[in-house]
Amino acid sequence: MPLYLNASHSSRIRKPGSKTPSVKRSSSSPFSTLPRRKPVQRRKSVGNEIHVAGEDESEKLDDTGQVISLAGISPVSNVLQAIKHSHGSMFSDVPERAGMNSTRIAEVLNFRRSLPSIVSLAHIHALLAASTRTEREVANLIAAGNIRKLSVSGRGNEVPGLGEFLVQTEDLEAKIQDSRLDSSTAGKLIELLHQQPRSSTVSVKSLSAGEITALRNAGFLVSSGISRKSSVATTAGNRLTPATISRQASGSVEAAGGEATFESLGGIGSARSNSCDLVPTGSGSELILSLPNTGVYLRLINDARAHLLHLLGKSKHKEAPLYLLRERWDGAVDSDNKVSNAKRVRGEYAGVLPGRTKKWKQLYGLNFDWVLEECLGAGLVELFDTGSVGHGIRVV
Amino acid sequence: MNHLLLSRRLGLVDPHAFQRAQYQRLLYAVTAEKSVKFGIQRTHGSLNARGLPGSSGPREQTVDEAGLAGENAVAHNGGVNVLAIDAQTGKYLISGGADSAVRLWDLEDYNSDEFYTYPPAGSILRSSPGAHTHALTSLSIYPFDPLPSTILTTSYDKTLKLFSIDAARIAPVHTFDLVDTPYAHTLSSIASSAALIAVGTAHPAVKLLDLRTALAVQTLPGHSGAVFSVCWSPLSEHLLASGSTDGRVLFFDVRRAHSAFASLDYDDAIGVLNPDYASHYQPRSALDWNAKAHNGPVTGVCWADSGRKLITCGHDQRIRVWDAATGRNELVHFGPRIKNGRNGQFMPLISPVECSRPGKGSLFWPNDEGKGEIFMMDIHEGTTLKVLRTPGTAKSPQKTVSTGKLTSGGRINSIALRFKGDSDSGLELYSGHGDGSIHCWKGLPTEDEEVEDKIHPEVETEQKRKRKRDLLDGLVDGLVKKPMTFI
């Protein structure tokens, strides 16, 4: 019988692993199929914590009881420095091995440039100690005309720390000049701003309807009608029956001068104050000053805060040491240190490129320290001192 | 402390300053007193209402309070809404609850047992004729009696009622029918005043009720939203400050025909100055309808520093301090932790005048976050001096953040300070919670601190058990966990 037709193929004892072709080996090294002896660093998914054997995460962190504020650590000492520091440290530089192609890098850089140069007031408070002194300094600077306060309404009072923003007047004027507005409109707006240096609203009586529309389209003026929240308990409508009015002897509205007393004194009744955006803008209503792309900026801050709180929420007890949170924020990236370079030379794939992390994909490379200052200023998180592992951070 | 005593002995410190320093130390030393509770106590199967003969029917109380057990004694079913302590003697605490009951507690009836539950000295319940039928919104004690004998209450049943307290019996005396829900009321504490009660209701006008004629006498228009808070000035019997949901704080002079004469503007840090003295500056007019004190409803208006300052708080999560003479915003920032979302009167408690130097002062802010925290903060600088945490509320962040539930123990509805009472501790703070309990916080003089350090026996066994548990856990971990190998 020929050798290839016998029963040896069915009952043949085969060496283990010989069926798998050598193509499937992860690397071409001859030693790659041998078992590893070093402990494996288990990574469940990108951006998660690095689980080192022996670390017990089910306990709360030590707390010396002292709540620390960033003001002791931050390098700034007054409001103007704080504004400049905030602008400077907002984004991290695009790394060399970015994992993003040139189109994407260009997108990120253009996005950063398009953001308005405003700082939230909560951020300033987080950077400086003695918030009352900061507040007074801000009032002085506004009175002197160095900075301007922009108020953002319509987001309700549930979002903490996103009500007021500061912008330097020179930045504001530069933005107005550089925009697509024609020079006469821009000049008029700058003049109006000079006339009312302390208010966050602009009275548009002297502007024509076309100019107002141009300014609105450019994003510099926003109507103030959004800010009118529905008041909770103004249900006075059911009381206006003649019977109830006639029943009250001397405490009735009639005794105080009738229904229109309030308006005749110069007060703005609720009906008229609610409809100021229905009236055409040429009739002297006030519009709120804003900067273009403020909405994009607010959305970015909101997303960043939500992401930071989500990362903190991954730990039990919702608290973590600061270095750990920073690593989670930056993701398990393939960075430029010796270990990663060595791994790359060997041909192993050590981590993830920055372009794939949430920090760069959705948040355009926001710095961890900047987001931390934002969240501290809004009162969402709190820094404390563990005696052992440095600073800790917890959700309030 | 010894240094202070020596200085007083030598005459270097005058007695008023010494007393102020002592009260201030007591105020800063306020901590939770876990052994004191308020509630209905069951003894021998029937309720013991302290055996006072004139009390309003112990039989009725048994039927109504059948659900309350002695262990979980609560002062009111559904939550304590308002608290008041009489300022003259500090003997009585009066509480009004979400169950429309008004209860009187005798604070001097205290024996320092391990755990003491105050029984109510008198109550009036929903079932009594003439009592409130809905939850209470505000409560105050008529200030001109040596012992509290008349209390004024407002409630969601759109009435303001007067009750008289007579030998631990609370009886209704008069009812003012208001057409809208009243949120706050205030009676001037200046004795020569016309006994006018100012009531802030859901209607934008503030109503004035006269106690002498039992009629509604005046209406003060000016606001364009419900008025959540009103307060007479401690310096002038004609001056009233009010805050409403339109974000404005207005000042009314009740002698005038057009009563509103001034408003507050949060952008204004300079104030309304005399134009003769401020020639180069154009001051704003005193009454500006476009000006707002807060970016949202104003929930509390109160005077501080003997009428020199006004403190307001609102839904924009800010507490603002204003100078009463010029109306300027003092720009005091109290930090990002302030949370306020109440639809009704919600104010900080200002520390008494005797506790601080003129120009300084502190306030207690019951934070509306549902975690049962009271912040003690400096009025002048806005710094947080102390955080008081209600025992029994978890320290870890809860899943439902911000306002939380209405009936949770972490929701503090009202706080009151007992200051000149005849108590073994110098100063006490009482807080009324959404779960119906009233908690006590005591500021003890330092000499008694060593005495209070005794640990309760159950706490000690608890600690021993915890130590044993930790030891065992350590052993198990050592055996079970994989050791790190370095090859």
Tab-separated table of C-alpha atoms in Angstrom, chain A residues 37-39 52-53 56 60 121 125 131-132 135-136 139 157 164 198 228-229 231-236 238-239 244 248 250-253 256 261-262 265-270 317-318 376-379 382 395-396, chain B residues 158 179-180 183 202-204 207 216-219 221-226 245 248 258 266 269 281 289-290 292 295-296 315-318 330-333 336-337 343 369 371 380-382 396-397 481 484-485 487:
chain	number	residue	atom	x	y	z
A	37	ARG	CA	7.822	35.117	32.142
A	38	LYS	CA	7.282	38.771	32.928
A	39	PRO	CA	3.973	39.800	34.554
A	52	VAL	CA	-0.806	46.975	39.037
A	53	ALA	CA	-0.924	43.771	41.047
A	56	ASP	CA	-6.261	47.736	46.377
A	60	LYS	CA	-11.242	55.333	50.211
A	121	LEU	CA	-15.429	83.835	35.848
A	125	HIS	CA	-11.883	82.286	40.938
A	131	SER	CA	-12.605	85.267	45.922
A	132	THR	CA	-13.998	88.463	47.380
A	135	GLU	CA	-14.421	89.972	42.601
A	136	ARG	CA	-13.494	93.487	43.629
A	139	ALA	CA	-15.079	95.253	39.240
A	157	ASN	CA	-29.127	78.152	36.527
A	164	GLU	CA	-20.404	85.102	33.217
A	198	ARG	CA	-19.552	98.616	32.152
A	228	ARG	CA	-36.446	85.598	30.358
A	229	LYS	CA	-37.110	82.505	32.389
A	231	SER	CA	-41.253	82.671	36.692
A	232	VAL	CA	-42.588	80.040	38.945
A	233	ALA	CA	-45.468	81.338	40.910
A	234	THR	CA	-46.953	84.267	39.093
A	235	THR	CA	-50.343	82.640	38.867
A	236	ALA	CA	-52.215	85.791	39.581
A	238	ASN	CA	-57.284	83.486	38.830
A	239	ARG	CA	-57.816	86.360	41.175
A	244	THR	CA	-62.870	89.009	44.765
A	248	GLN	CA	-61.650	93.411	49.701
A	250	SER	CA	-59.162	98.606	51.626
A	251	GLY	CA	-56.473	96.159	50.637
A	252	SER	CA	-57.512	95.767	47.042
A	253	VAL	CA	-55.607	96.857	43.995
A	256	ALA	CA	-53.891	101.398	45.550
A	261	THR	CA	-50.470	101.883	38.774
A	262	PHE	CA	-47.399	99.829	38.284
A	265	LEU	CA	-44.901	104.528	37.797
A	266	GLY	CA	-42.537	103.532	35.067
A	267	GLY	CA	-42.354	99.876	35.862
A	268	ILE	CA	-42.162	97.291	33.149
A	269	GLY	CA	-45.034	94.901	33.476
A	270	SER	CA	-44.361	91.248	32.947
A	317	HIS	CA	-16.146	56.374	46.022
A	318	LYS	CA	-15.744	58.777	43.105
A	376	LEU	CA	-12.857	73.415	40.589
A	377	GLY	CA	-14.171	76.866	39.841
A	378	ALA	CA	-17.616	75.528	39.138
A	379	GLY	CA	-17.642	73.650	42.411
A	382	GLU	CA	-12.757	69.202	45.300
A	395	VAL	CA	-16.576	64.684	43.191
A	396	VAL	CA	-18.384	67.045	45.501
B	158	LYS	CA	-53.801	80.970	51.548
B	179	VAL	CA	-56.278	85.406	47.852
B	180	ASP	CA	-52.887	83.965	46.887
B	183	TYR	CA	-44.647	82.786	51.099
B	202	ALA	CA	-47.833	84.802	44.819
B	203	HIS	CA	-49.347	88.086	43.708
B	204	PRO	CA	-46.734	90.677	42.791
B	207	LYS	CA	-49.897	93.247	51.259
B	216	ALA	CA	-55.786	94.376	55.110
B	217	VAL	CA	-54.883	98.025	54.908
B	218	GLN	CA	-52.355	98.618	52.172
B	219	THR	CA	-50.976	97.124	48.995
B	221	PRO	CA	-47.172	97.356	43.976
B	222	GLY	CA	-43.794	97.225	42.358
B	223	HIS	CA	-42.752	93.692	41.653
B	224	SER	CA	-43.668	91.709	38.587
B	225	GLY	CA	-43.416	88.252	40.044
B	226	ALA	CA	-44.327	86.384	43.200
B	245	THR	CA	-39.098	85.963	41.392
B	248	ARG	CA	-35.532	92.466	41.889
B	258	HIS	CA	-45.843	105.475	45.560
B	266	TYR	CA	-25.866	93.674	41.130
B	269	ALA	CA	-20.462	98.577	43.093
B	281	TYR	CA	-19.656	110.733	38.385
B	289	TRP	CA	-36.767	99.093	37.081
B	290	ASN	CA	-34.237	97.467	34.785
B	292	LYS	CA	-31.789	93.294	39.130
B	295	ASN	CA	-30.090	86.566	37.843
B	296	GLY	CA	-33.109	84.620	38.843
B	315	HIS	CA	-31.453	81.067	42.305
B	316	ASP	CA	-28.285	82.208	40.556
B	317	GLN	CA	-26.417	80.390	43.366
B	318	ARG	CA	-25.169	83.604	44.870
B	330	GLU	CA	-20.198	94.853	48.396
B	331	LEU	CA	-18.929	92.208	45.939
B	332	VAL	CA	-18.483	89.514	48.555
B	333	HIS	CA	-18.085	86.120	46.936
B	336	PRO	CA	-18.931	77.985	44.231
B	337	ARG	CA	-20.473	75.557	46.722
B	343	ASN	CA	-39.407	78.054	45.547
B	369	GLU	CA	-27.898	70.323	47.996
B	371	LYS	CA	-26.598	66.600	51.823
B	380	HIS	CA	-17.283	90.493	55.227
B	381	GLU	CA	-14.945	88.259	53.248
B	382	GLY	CA	-17.094	85.361	52.153
B	396	SER	CA	-20.150	60.283	49.905
B	397	PRO	CA	-21.748	62.032	46.962
B	481	LYS	CA	-3.464	37.892	46.807
B	484	MET	CA	4.482	40.275	42.813
B	485	THR	CA	7.303	38.337	41.234
B	487	ILE	CA	12.264	37.841	37.459
